[in-house]
Amino acid sequence: MENIFLFIATLLAYFTKGITGFGNTLVMGSLFSFVVPNRITTPVDLILGIPTNIYIVWRERKNISLRVVIPLSLMLLVGIIPGTFLLKVGSDWILKSILGIVVLGMALEMLTRKPIEDEAKKNNPIFLVIIGVISGVLAGLYGIGALLVTYVSRTTTNKNQFRANICCVFLVDNIFRFFLYLSTGILNKEIFIFALFLSPAAILGMIIGIKVDSNMKEETLKKVVVALLIISGIALFLKSFLNY
């Protein structure tokens, strides 16, 4: 039953990614945390995320903007190292509690976001640095670039540009963390076998998500994702708190 649950959770996670270009780690991290430690979830999702990000980047390559990708990638890498250290030494219940808060916060940000944003805030270099570094810490801990998602969504005009740029940044993060996790021992034989077992679910989820994306309105998608994140975030935080 546990393996079936993890397989379905992976399918849902990559179904979400197939539609939006992100969200796989948020969904997978939230659901997996009810069964396995975060130290397993994050590296498994990393292995599954590399080929899926490569595919989306190649598919949307004409919409990539290096002016968005390069600075965000650099700031992201700065924060990954301390985030990875926390993943290796942090208490599991604390990690899960923080993840619940991050998921809930992102959902509320998406829910309250205004259609027209302040242009000065979009181009503020201090704002960019803060988002990039904090996102790097979250990426090192969970593989989540939550704040990057909110930033890139403000600097792109359509969902194709959004997917292209966010997945390109995530791919840079994935490659860097892959070698960092190898060197710190977070990636091991068991993790690779686990990821291989779940890979059919990731592939199937991506295929279904991409097909659904072509027929789904963006407003409908936003409501579904926000609802899923709110439920997952609250449930995860409460479970971690009660089990402390």
PDB file of N, CA and C in Angstrom, residues 96-198:
ATOM      1  N   LYS A  96       9.892  19.309   7.955  1.00  0.00           N
ATOM      2  CA  LYS A  96       8.531  19.134   7.453  1.00  0.00           C
ATOM      3  C   LYS A  96       7.648  20.317   7.833  1.00  0.00           C
ATOM      4  N   SER A  97       7.830  20.849   9.027  1.00  0.00           N
ATOM      5  CA  SER A  97       7.036  21.996   9.461  1.00  0.00           C
ATOM      6  C   SER A  97       7.318  23.217   8.597  1.00  0.00           C
ATOM      7  N   ILE A  98       8.609  23.454   8.334  1.00  0.00           N
ATOM      8  CA  ILE A  98       8.987  24.586   7.489  1.00  0.00           C
ATOM      9  C   ILE A  98       8.414  24.411   6.093  1.00  0.00           C
ATOM     10  N   LEU A  99       8.478  23.192   5.575  1.00  0.00           N
ATOM     11  CA  LEU A  99       7.946  22.923   4.242  1.00  0.00           C
ATOM     12  C   LEU A  99       6.451  23.213   4.200  1.00  0.00           C
ATOM     13  N   GLY A 100       5.721  22.833   5.236  1.00  0.00           N
ATOM     14  CA  GLY A 100       4.292  23.121   5.279  1.00  0.00           C
ATOM     15  C   GLY A 100       4.005  24.607   5.226  1.00  0.00           C
ATOM     16  N   ILE A 101       4.802  25.390   5.953  1.00  0.00           N
ATOM     17  CA  ILE A 101       4.627  26.840   5.958  1.00  0.00           C
ATOM     18  C   ILE A 101       4.945  27.423   4.581  1.00  0.00           C
ATOM     19  N   VAL A 102       6.020  26.925   3.951  1.00  0.00           N
ATOM     20  CA  VAL A 102       6.408  27.403   2.615  1.00  0.00           C
ATOM     21  C   VAL A 102       5.304  27.121   1.600  1.00  0.00           C
ATOM     22  N   VAL A 103       4.770  25.906   1.623  1.00  0.00           N
ATOM     23  CA  VAL A 103       3.708  25.530   0.692  1.00  0.00           C
ATOM     24  C   VAL A 103       2.477  26.409   0.886  1.00  0.00           C
ATOM     25  N   LEU A 104       2.071  26.601   2.133  1.00  0.00           N
ATOM     26  CA  LEU A 104       0.910  27.423   2.435  1.00  0.00           C
ATOM     27  C   LEU A 104       1.140  28.871   2.026  1.00  0.00           C
ATOM     28  N   GLY A 105       2.331  29.391   2.315  1.00  0.00           N
ATOM     29  CA  GLY A 105       2.654  30.764   1.950  1.00  0.00           C
ATOM     30  C   GLY A 105       2.613  30.992   0.454  1.00  0.00           C
ATOM     31  N   MET A 106       3.125  30.038  -0.305  1.00  0.00           N
ATOM     32  CA  MET A 106       3.097  30.172  -1.756  1.00  0.00           C
ATOM     33  C   MET A 106       1.672  30.160  -2.284  1.00  0.00           C
ATOM     34  N   ALA A 107       0.837  29.299  -1.716  1.00  0.00           N
ATOM     35  CA  ALA A 107      -0.554  29.227  -2.147  1.00  0.00           C
ATOM     36  C   ALA A 107      -1.278  30.548  -1.890  1.00  0.00           C
ATOM     37  N   LEU A 108      -1.051  31.129  -0.710  1.00  0.00           N
ATOM     38  CA  LEU A 108      -1.696  32.398  -0.373  1.00  0.00           C
ATOM     39  C   LEU A 108      -1.196  33.522  -1.266  1.00  0.00           C
ATOM     40  N   GLU A 109       0.106  33.482  -1.626  1.00  0.00           N
ATOM     41  CA  GLU A 109       0.648  34.500  -2.530  1.00  0.00           C
ATOM     42  C   GLU A 109      -0.020  34.416  -3.897  1.00  0.00           C
ATOM     43  N   MET A 110      -0.188  33.202  -4.398  1.00  0.00           N
ATOM     44  CA  MET A 110      -0.836  33.012  -5.694  1.00  0.00           C
ATOM     45  C   MET A 110      -2.296  33.447  -5.642  1.00  0.00           C
ATOM     46  N   LEU A 111      -2.956  33.183  -4.510  1.00  0.00           N
ATOM     47  CA  LEU A 111      -4.365  33.498  -4.345  1.00  0.00           C
ATOM     48  C   LEU A 111      -4.614  35.001  -4.312  1.00  0.00           C
ATOM     49  N   THR A 112      -3.677  35.747  -3.705  1.00  0.00           N
ATOM     50  CA  THR A 112      -3.867  37.193  -3.533  1.00  0.00           C
ATOM     51  C   THR A 112      -3.129  38.033  -4.561  1.00  0.00           C
ATOM     52  N   ARG A 113      -2.440  37.395  -5.496  1.00  0.00           N
ATOM     53  CA  ARG A 113      -1.652  38.142  -6.487  1.00  0.00           C
ATOM     54  C   ARG A 113      -2.548  38.998  -7.367  1.00  0.00           C
ATOM     55  N   LYS A 114      -2.141  40.243  -7.604  1.00  0.00           N
ATOM     56  CA  LYS A 114      -2.888  41.148  -8.458  1.00  0.00           C
ATOM     57  C   LYS A 114      -2.471  40.959  -9.913  1.00  0.00           C
ATOM     58  N   PRO A 115      -3.398  41.156 -10.853  1.00  0.00           N
ATOM     59  CA  PRO A 115      -3.080  40.976 -12.265  1.00  0.00           C
ATOM     60  C   PRO A 115      -1.970  41.895 -12.763  1.00  0.00           C
ATOM     61  N   ILE A 116      -1.944  43.116 -12.266  1.00  0.00           N
ATOM     62  CA  ILE A 116      -0.933  44.082 -12.687  1.00  0.00           C
ATOM     63  C   ILE A 116      -0.013  44.378 -11.520  1.00  0.00           C
ATOM     64  N   GLU A 117       1.275  44.100 -11.687  1.00  0.00           N
ATOM     65  CA  GLU A 117       2.241  44.272 -10.606  1.00  0.00           C
ATOM     66  C   GLU A 117       3.056  45.547 -10.792  1.00  0.00           C
ATOM     67  N   ASP A 118       3.658  45.993  -9.724  1.00  0.00           N
ATOM     68  CA  ASP A 118       4.495  47.184  -9.739  1.00  0.00           C
ATOM     69  C   ASP A 118       5.771  46.922 -10.538  1.00  0.00           C
ATOM     70  N   GLU A 119       5.991  47.665 -11.622  1.00  0.00           N
ATOM     71  CA  GLU A 119       7.145  47.439 -12.482  1.00  0.00           C
ATOM     72  C   GLU A 119       8.462  47.697 -11.752  1.00  0.00           C
ATOM     73  N   ALA A 120       8.469  48.659 -10.822  1.00  0.00           N
ATOM     74  CA  ALA A 120       9.701  48.948 -10.087  1.00  0.00           C
ATOM     75  C   ALA A 120      10.123  47.745  -9.254  1.00  0.00           C
ATOM     76  N   LYS A 121       9.137  47.049  -8.691  1.00  0.00           N
ATOM     77  CA  LYS A 121       9.436  45.871  -7.888  1.00  0.00           C
ATOM     78  C   LYS A 121       9.978  44.742  -8.749  1.00  0.00           C
ATOM     79  N   LYS A 122       9.469  44.656  -9.993  1.00  0.00           N
ATOM     80  CA  LYS A 122       9.933  43.607 -10.896  1.00  0.00           C
ATOM     81  C   LYS A 122      11.419  43.730 -11.181  1.00  0.00           C
ATOM     82  N   ASN A 123      11.890  44.949 -11.346  1.00  0.00           N
ATOM     83  CA  ASN A 123      13.258  45.178 -11.784  1.00  0.00           C
ATOM     84  C   ASN A 123      14.198  45.596 -10.659  1.00  0.00           C
ATOM     85  N   ASN A 124      13.756  45.530  -9.429  1.00  0.00           N
ATOM     86  CA  ASN A 124      14.568  45.918  -8.286  1.00  0.00           C
ATOM     87  C   ASN A 124      15.641  44.868  -8.039  1.00  0.00           C
ATOM     88  N   PRO A 125      16.951  45.228  -8.154  1.00  0.00           N
ATOM     89  CA  PRO A 125      18.014  44.234  -7.984  1.00  0.00           C
ATOM     90  C   PRO A 125      18.078  43.653  -6.580  1.00  0.00           C
ATOM     91  N   ILE A 126      17.745  44.443  -5.556  1.00  0.00           N
ATOM     92  CA  ILE A 126      17.739  43.934  -4.182  1.00  0.00           C
ATOM     93  C   ILE A 126      16.658  42.871  -4.026  1.00  0.00           C
ATOM     94  N   PHE A 127      15.492  43.150  -4.596  1.00  0.00           N
ATOM     95  CA  PHE A 127      14.389  42.193  -4.585  1.00  0.00           C
ATOM     96  C   PHE A 127      14.810  40.898  -5.266  1.00  0.00           C
ATOM     97  N   LEU A 128      15.529  41.019  -6.372  1.00  0.00           N
ATOM     98  CA  LEU A 128      16.008  39.861  -7.121  1.00  0.00           C
ATOM     99  C   LEU A 128      16.979  39.022  -6.294  1.00  0.00           C
ATOM    100  N   VAL A 129      17.936  39.688  -5.623  1.00  0.00           N
ATOM    101  CA  VAL A 129      18.937  38.980  -4.831  1.00  0.00           C
ATOM    102  C   VAL A 129      18.286  38.233  -3.668  1.00  0.00           C
ATOM    103  N   ILE A 130      17.377  38.906  -2.964  1.00  0.00           N
ATOM    104  CA  ILE A 130      16.700  38.278  -1.825  1.00  0.00           C
ATOM    105  C   ILE A 130      15.939  37.037  -2.270  1.00  0.00           C
ATOM    106  N   ILE A 131      15.174  37.173  -3.346  1.00  0.00           N
ATOM    107  CA  ILE A 131      14.401  36.037  -3.855  1.00  0.00           C
ATOM    108  C   ILE A 131      15.317  34.896  -4.265  1.00  0.00           C
ATOM    109  N   GLY A 132      16.390  35.234  -4.981  1.00  0.00           N
ATOM    110  CA  GLY A 132      17.293  34.198  -5.483  1.00  0.00           C
ATOM    111  C   GLY A 132      17.962  33.412  -4.371  1.00  0.00           C
ATOM    112  N   VAL A 133      18.504  34.112  -3.371  1.00  0.00           N
ATOM    113  CA  VAL A 133      19.238  33.436  -2.300  1.00  0.00           C
ATOM    114  C   VAL A 133      18.306  32.596  -1.427  1.00  0.00           C
ATOM    115  N   ILE A 134      17.172  33.174  -1.030  1.00  0.00           N
ATOM    116  CA  ILE A 134      16.229  32.415  -0.207  1.00  0.00           C
ATOM    117  C   ILE A 134      15.712  31.200  -0.973  1.00  0.00           C
ATOM    118  N   SER A 135      15.469  31.374  -2.269  1.00  0.00           N
ATOM    119  CA  SER A 135      15.029  30.248  -3.086  1.00  0.00           C
ATOM    120  C   SER A 135      16.107  29.183  -3.156  1.00  0.00           C
ATOM    121  N   GLY A 136      17.373  29.598  -3.155  1.00  0.00           N
ATOM    122  CA  GLY A 136      18.470  28.639  -3.158  1.00  0.00           C
ATOM    123  C   GLY A 136      18.486  27.809  -1.897  1.00  0.00           C
ATOM    124  N   VAL A 137      18.230  28.448  -0.749  1.00  0.00           N
ATOM    125  CA  VAL A 137      18.172  27.713   0.517  1.00  0.00           C
ATOM    126  C   VAL A 137      17.028  26.692   0.475  1.00  0.00           C
ATOM    127  N   LEU A 138      15.866  27.122  -0.014  1.00  0.00           N
ATOM    128  CA  LEU A 138      14.727  26.217  -0.131  1.00  0.00           C
ATOM    129  C   LEU A 138      15.011  25.096  -1.120  1.00  0.00           C
ATOM    130  N   ALA A 139      15.753  25.422  -2.181  1.00  0.00           N
ATOM    131  CA  ALA A 139      16.103  24.399  -3.177  1.00  0.00           C
ATOM    132  C   ALA A 139      17.045  23.362  -2.572  1.00  0.00           C
ATOM    133  N   GLY A 140      18.010  23.832  -1.777  1.00  0.00           N
ATOM    134  CA  GLY A 140      18.927  22.899  -1.133  1.00  0.00           C
ATOM    135  C   GLY A 140      18.210  21.986  -0.159  1.00  0.00           C
ATOM    136  N   LEU A 141      17.190  22.518   0.522  1.00  0.00           N
ATOM    137  CA  LEU A 141      16.425  21.737   1.488  1.00  0.00           C
ATOM    138  C   LEU A 141      15.424  20.798   0.822  1.00  0.00           C
ATOM    139  N   TYR A 142      14.658  21.344  -0.124  1.00  0.00           N
ATOM    140  CA  TYR A 142      13.527  20.590  -0.656  1.00  0.00           C
ATOM    141  C   TYR A 142      13.511  20.480  -2.183  1.00  0.00           C
ATOM    142  N   GLY A 143      14.424  21.192  -2.872  1.00  0.00           N
ATOM    143  CA  GLY A 143      14.347  21.264  -4.322  1.00  0.00           C
ATOM    144  C   GLY A 143      13.290  22.256  -4.773  1.00  0.00           C
ATOM    145  N   ILE A 144      12.790  23.089  -3.846  1.00  0.00           N
ATOM    146  CA  ILE A 144      11.709  24.018  -4.154  1.00  0.00           C
ATOM    147  C   ILE A 144      12.259  25.400  -4.491  1.00  0.00           C
ATOM    148  N   GLY A 145      11.847  25.944  -5.634  1.00  0.00           N
ATOM    149  CA  GLY A 145      12.176  27.317  -5.998  1.00  0.00           C
ATOM    150  C   GLY A 145      10.925  28.168  -5.905  1.00  0.00           C
ATOM    151  N   ALA A 146      10.224  28.081  -4.770  1.00  0.00           N
ATOM    152  CA  ALA A 146       8.908  28.697  -4.638  1.00  0.00           C
ATOM    153  C   ALA A 146       8.918  30.195  -4.936  1.00  0.00           C
ATOM    154  N   LEU A 147       9.887  30.903  -4.364  1.00  0.00           N
ATOM    155  CA  LEU A 147       9.926  32.341  -4.584  1.00  0.00           C
ATOM    156  C   LEU A 147      10.295  32.669  -6.029  1.00  0.00           C
ATOM    157  N   LEU A 148      11.103  31.813  -6.660  1.00  0.00           N
ATOM    158  CA  LEU A 148      11.430  32.023  -8.070  1.00  0.00           C
ATOM    159  C   LEU A 148      10.186  31.948  -8.932  1.00  0.00           C
ATOM    160  N   VAL A 149       9.285  31.053  -8.574  1.00  0.00           N
ATOM    161  CA  VAL A 149       8.046  30.908  -9.335  1.00  0.00           C
ATOM    162  C   VAL A 149       7.269  32.215  -9.324  1.00  0.00           C
ATOM    163  N   THR A 150       7.146  32.833  -8.150  1.00  0.00           N
ATOM    164  CA  THR A 150       6.401  34.081  -8.055  1.00  0.00           C
ATOM    165  C   THR A 150       7.107  35.203  -8.807  1.00  0.00           C
ATOM    166  N   TYR A 151       8.435  35.206  -8.781  1.00  0.00           N
ATOM    167  CA  TYR A 151       9.186  36.256  -9.486  1.00  0.00           C
ATOM    168  C   TYR A 151       9.089  36.096 -11.000  1.00  0.00           C
ATOM    169  N   VAL A 152       9.343  34.883 -11.497  1.00  0.00           N
ATOM    170  CA  VAL A 152       9.309  34.656 -12.942  1.00  0.00           C
ATOM    171  C   VAL A 152       7.911  34.894 -13.493  1.00  0.00           C
ATOM    172  N   SER A 153       6.891  34.577 -12.716  1.00  0.00           N
ATOM    173  CA  SER A 153       5.521  34.806 -13.180  1.00  0.00           C
ATOM    174  C   SER A 153       5.244  36.290 -13.375  1.00  0.00           C
ATOM    175  N   ARG A 154       6.000  37.131 -12.685  1.00  0.00           N
ATOM    176  CA  ARG A 154       5.821  38.574 -12.814  1.00  0.00           C
ATOM    177  C   ARG A 154       6.627  39.166 -13.978  1.00  0.00           C
ATOM    178  N   THR A 155       7.587  38.424 -14.457  1.00  0.00           N
ATOM    179  CA  THR A 155       8.474  38.951 -15.502  1.00  0.00           C
ATOM    180  C   THR A 155       8.236  38.276 -16.858  1.00  0.00           C
ATOM    181  N   THR A 156       7.200  37.476 -16.979  1.00  0.00           N
ATOM    182  CA  THR A 156       6.864  36.842 -18.243  1.00  0.00           C
ATOM    183  C   THR A 156       5.415  37.158 -18.595  1.00  0.00           C
ATOM    184  N   THR A 157       5.091  37.101 -19.892  1.00  0.00           N
ATOM    185  CA  THR A 157       3.777  37.531 -20.348  1.00  0.00           C
ATOM    186  C   THR A 157       2.810  36.391 -20.640  1.00  0.00           C
ATOM    187  N   ASN A 158       3.308  35.167 -20.756  1.00  0.00           N
ATOM    188  CA  ASN A 158       2.416  34.033 -21.016  1.00  0.00           C
ATOM    189  C   ASN A 158       2.988  32.768 -20.391  1.00  0.00           C
ATOM    190  N   LYS A 159       2.189  31.704 -20.383  1.00  0.00           N
ATOM    191  CA  LYS A 159       2.586  30.480 -19.691  1.00  0.00           C
ATOM    192  C   LYS A 159       3.742  29.764 -20.381  1.00  0.00           C
ATOM    193  N   ASN A 160       3.904  29.954 -21.697  1.00  0.00           N
ATOM    194  CA  ASN A 160       5.030  29.326 -22.388  1.00  0.00           C
ATOM    195  C   ASN A 160       6.356  29.953 -21.976  1.00  0.00           C
ATOM    196  N   GLN A 161       6.386  31.282 -21.875  1.00  0.00           N
ATOM    197  CA  GLN A 161       7.586  31.976 -21.408  1.00  0.00           C
ATOM    198  C   GLN A 161       7.881  31.602 -19.958  1.00  0.00           C
ATOM    199  N   PHE A 162       6.837  31.528 -19.161  1.00  0.00           N
ATOM    200  CA  PHE A 162       7.011  31.165 -17.761  1.00  0.00           C
ATOM    201  C   PHE A 162       7.638  29.786 -17.633  1.00  0.00           C
ATOM    202  N   ARG A 163       7.062  28.797 -18.309  1.00  0.00           N
ATOM    203  CA  ARG A 163       7.578  27.432 -18.234  1.00  0.00           C
ATOM    204  C   ARG A 163       9.017  27.355 -18.715  1.00  0.00           C
ATOM    205  N   ALA A 164       9.321  28.041 -19.822  1.00  0.00           N
ATOM    206  CA  ALA A 164      10.664  27.983 -20.398  1.00  0.00           C
ATOM    207  C   ALA A 164      11.706  28.508 -19.423  1.00  0.00           C
ATOM    208  N   ASN A 165      11.446  29.670 -18.830  1.00  0.00           N
ATOM    209  CA  ASN A 165      12.429  30.302 -17.954  1.00  0.00           C
ATOM    210  C   ASN A 165      12.538  29.624 -16.598  1.00  0.00           C
ATOM    211  N   ILE A 166      11.406  29.243 -16.012  1.00  0.00           N
ATOM    212  CA  ILE A 166      11.467  28.626 -14.690  1.00  0.00           C
ATOM    213  C   ILE A 166      12.119  27.253 -14.764  1.00  0.00           C
ATOM    214  N   CYS A 167      11.835  26.499 -15.817  1.00  0.00           N
ATOM    215  CA  CYS A 167      12.429  25.159 -15.941  1.00  0.00           C
ATOM    216  C   CYS A 167      13.909  25.246 -16.293  1.00  0.00           C
ATOM    217  N   CYS A 168      14.322  26.302 -16.996  1.00  0.00           N
ATOM    218  CA  CYS A 168      15.733  26.495 -17.303  1.00  0.00           C
ATOM    219  C   CYS A 168      16.517  26.788 -16.022  1.00  0.00           C
ATOM    220  N   VAL A 169      15.958  27.640 -15.171  1.00  0.00           N
ATOM    221  CA  VAL A 169      16.587  27.931 -13.877  1.00  0.00           C
ATOM    222  C   VAL A 169      16.621  26.667 -13.014  1.00  0.00           C
ATOM    223  N   PHE A 170      15.525  25.930 -13.004  1.00  0.00           N
ATOM    224  CA  PHE A 170      15.474  24.695 -12.234  1.00  0.00           C
ATOM    225  C   PHE A 170      16.499  23.673 -12.729  1.00  0.00           C
ATOM    226  N   LEU A 171      16.734  23.649 -14.040  1.00  0.00           N
ATOM    227  CA  LEU A 171      17.702  22.704 -14.596  1.00  0.00           C
ATOM    228  C   LEU A 171      19.117  23.031 -14.127  1.00  0.00           C
ATOM    229  N   VAL A 172      19.452  24.314 -14.092  1.00  0.00           N
ATOM    230  CA  VAL A 172      20.752  24.737 -13.555  1.00  0.00           C
ATOM    231  C   VAL A 172      20.883  24.288 -12.108  1.00  0.00           C
ATOM    232  N   ASP A 173      19.823  24.522 -11.342  1.00  0.00           N
ATOM    233  CA  ASP A 173      19.781  24.097  -9.936  1.00  0.00           C
ATOM    234  C   ASP A 173      19.933  22.579  -9.826  1.00  0.00           C
ATOM    235  N   ASN A 174      19.218  21.833 -10.658  1.00  0.00           N
ATOM    236  CA  ASN A 174      19.255  20.369 -10.616  1.00  0.00           C
ATOM    237  C   ASN A 174      20.655  19.827 -10.836  1.00  0.00           C
ATOM    238  N   ILE A 175      21.335  20.345 -11.839  1.00  0.00           N
ATOM    239  CA  ILE A 175      22.683  19.861 -12.170  1.00  0.00           C
ATOM    240  C   ILE A 175      23.652  20.156 -11.030  1.00  0.00           C
ATOM    241  N   PHE A 176      23.572  21.364 -10.476  1.00  0.00           N
ATOM    242  CA  PHE A 176      24.456  21.747  -9.379  1.00  0.00           C
ATOM    243  C   PHE A 176      24.199  20.878  -8.151  1.00  0.00           C
ATOM    244  N   ARG A 177      22.914  20.711  -7.800  1.00  0.00           N
ATOM    245  CA  ARG A 177      22.580  19.919  -6.612  1.00  0.00           C
ATOM    246  C   ARG A 177      22.894  18.440  -6.792  1.00  0.00           C
ATOM    247  N   PHE A 178      22.822  17.954  -8.014  1.00  0.00           N
ATOM    248  CA  PHE A 178      23.132  16.548  -8.272  1.00  0.00           C
ATOM    249  C   PHE A 178      24.552  16.220  -7.819  1.00  0.00           C
ATOM    250  N   PHE A 179      25.512  17.055  -8.228  1.00  0.00           N
ATOM    251  CA  PHE A 179      26.906  16.805  -7.857  1.00  0.00           C
ATOM    252  C   PHE A 179      27.159  17.152  -6.392  1.00  0.00           C
ATOM    253  N   LEU A 180      26.454  18.149  -5.875  1.00  0.00           N
ATOM    254  CA  LEU A 180      26.598  18.505  -4.465  1.00  0.00           C
ATOM    255  C   LEU A 180      26.056  17.382  -3.580  1.00  0.00           C
ATOM    256  N   TYR A 181      24.917  16.812  -3.941  1.00  0.00           N
ATOM    257  CA  TYR A 181      24.336  15.715  -3.172  1.00  0.00           C
ATOM    258  C   TYR A 181      25.206  14.461  -3.250  1.00  0.00           C
ATOM    259  N   LEU A 182      25.830  14.244  -4.410  1.00  0.00           N
ATOM    260  CA  LEU A 182      26.743  13.111  -4.542  1.00  0.00           C
ATOM    261  C   LEU A 182      27.928  13.262  -3.590  1.00  0.00           C
ATOM    262  N   SER A 183      28.488  14.462  -3.547  1.00  0.00           N
ATOM    263  CA  SER A 183      29.682  14.694  -2.739  1.00  0.00           C
ATOM    264  C   SER A 183      29.391  14.637  -1.245  1.00  0.00           C
ATOM    265  N   THR A 184      28.158  14.932  -0.847  1.00  0.00           N
ATOM    266  CA  THR A 184      27.798  14.923   0.571  1.00  0.00           C
ATOM    267  C   THR A 184      27.185  13.591   1.011  1.00  0.00           C
ATOM    268  N   GLY A 185      27.016  12.669   0.071  1.00  0.00           N
ATOM    269  CA  GLY A 185      26.466  11.367   0.417  1.00  0.00           C
ATOM    270  C   GLY A 185      24.949  11.305   0.471  1.00  0.00           C
ATOM    271  N   ILE A 186      24.270  12.396   0.123  1.00  0.00           N
ATOM    272  CA  ILE A 186      22.807  12.390   0.139  1.00  0.00           C
ATOM    273  C   ILE A 186      22.269  11.481  -0.966  1.00  0.00           C
ATOM    274  N   LEU A 187      22.942  11.492  -2.116  1.00  0.00           N
ATOM    275  CA  LEU A 187      22.588  10.578  -3.198  1.00  0.00           C
ATOM    276  C   LEU A 187      23.352   9.276  -3.024  1.00  0.00           C
ATOM    277  N   ASN A 188      22.645   8.161  -3.031  1.00  0.00           N
ATOM    278  CA  ASN A 188      23.283   6.860  -2.884  1.00  0.00           C
ATOM    279  C   ASN A 188      22.547   5.828  -3.736  1.00  0.00           C
ATOM    280  N   LYS A 189      22.983   4.590  -3.666  1.00  0.00           N
ATOM    281  CA  LYS A 189      22.413   3.529  -4.496  1.00  0.00           C
ATOM    282  C   LYS A 189      20.920   3.346  -4.246  1.00  0.00           C
ATOM    283  N   GLU A 190      20.501   3.376  -2.973  1.00  0.00           N
ATOM    284  CA  GLU A 190      19.100   3.183  -2.637  1.00  0.00           C
ATOM    285  C   GLU A 190      18.222   4.286  -3.232  1.00  0.00           C
ATOM    286  N   ILE A 191      18.737   5.515  -3.222  1.00  0.00           N
ATOM    287  CA  ILE A 191      17.984   6.642  -3.782  1.00  0.00           C
ATOM    288  C   ILE A 191      17.780   6.452  -5.277  1.00  0.00           C
ATOM    289  N   PHE A 192      18.829   6.032  -5.981  1.00  0.00           N
ATOM    290  CA  PHE A 192      18.723   5.823  -7.425  1.00  0.00           C
ATOM    291  C   PHE A 192      17.727   4.704  -7.751  1.00  0.00           C
ATOM    292  N   ILE A 193      17.739   3.627  -6.964  1.00  0.00           N
ATOM    293  CA  ILE A 193      16.808   2.515  -7.191  1.00  0.00           C
ATOM    294  C   ILE A 193      15.369   2.977  -6.941  1.00  0.00           C
ATOM    295  N   PHE A 194      15.175   3.756  -5.881  1.00  0.00           N
ATOM    296  CA  PHE A 194      13.850   4.278  -5.552  1.00  0.00           C
ATOM    297  C   PHE A 194      13.333   5.176  -6.676  1.00  0.00           C
ATOM    298  N   ALA A 195      14.214   6.039  -7.192  1.00  0.00           N
ATOM    299  CA  ALA A 195      13.828   6.942  -8.280  1.00  0.00           C
ATOM    300  C   ALA A 195      13.487   6.158  -9.545  1.00  0.00           C
ATOM    301  N   LEU A 196      14.242   5.109  -9.814  1.00  0.00           N
ATOM    302  CA  LEU A 196      13.977   4.273 -10.987  1.00  0.00           C
ATOM    303  C   LEU A 196      12.608   3.606 -10.871  1.00  0.00           C
ATOM    304  N   PHE A 197      12.254   3.162  -9.679  1.00  0.00           N
ATOM    305  CA  PHE A 197      10.951   2.535  -9.433  1.00  0.00           C
ATOM    306  C   PHE A 197       9.811   3.515  -9.710  1.00  0.00           C
ATOM    307  N   LEU A 198      10.005   4.791  -9.364  1.00  0.00           N
ATOM    308  CA  LEU A 198       8.955   5.796  -9.505  1.00  0.00           C
ATOM    309  C   LEU A 198       8.954   6.485 -10.874  1.00  0.00           C
TER     310      LEU A 198
END
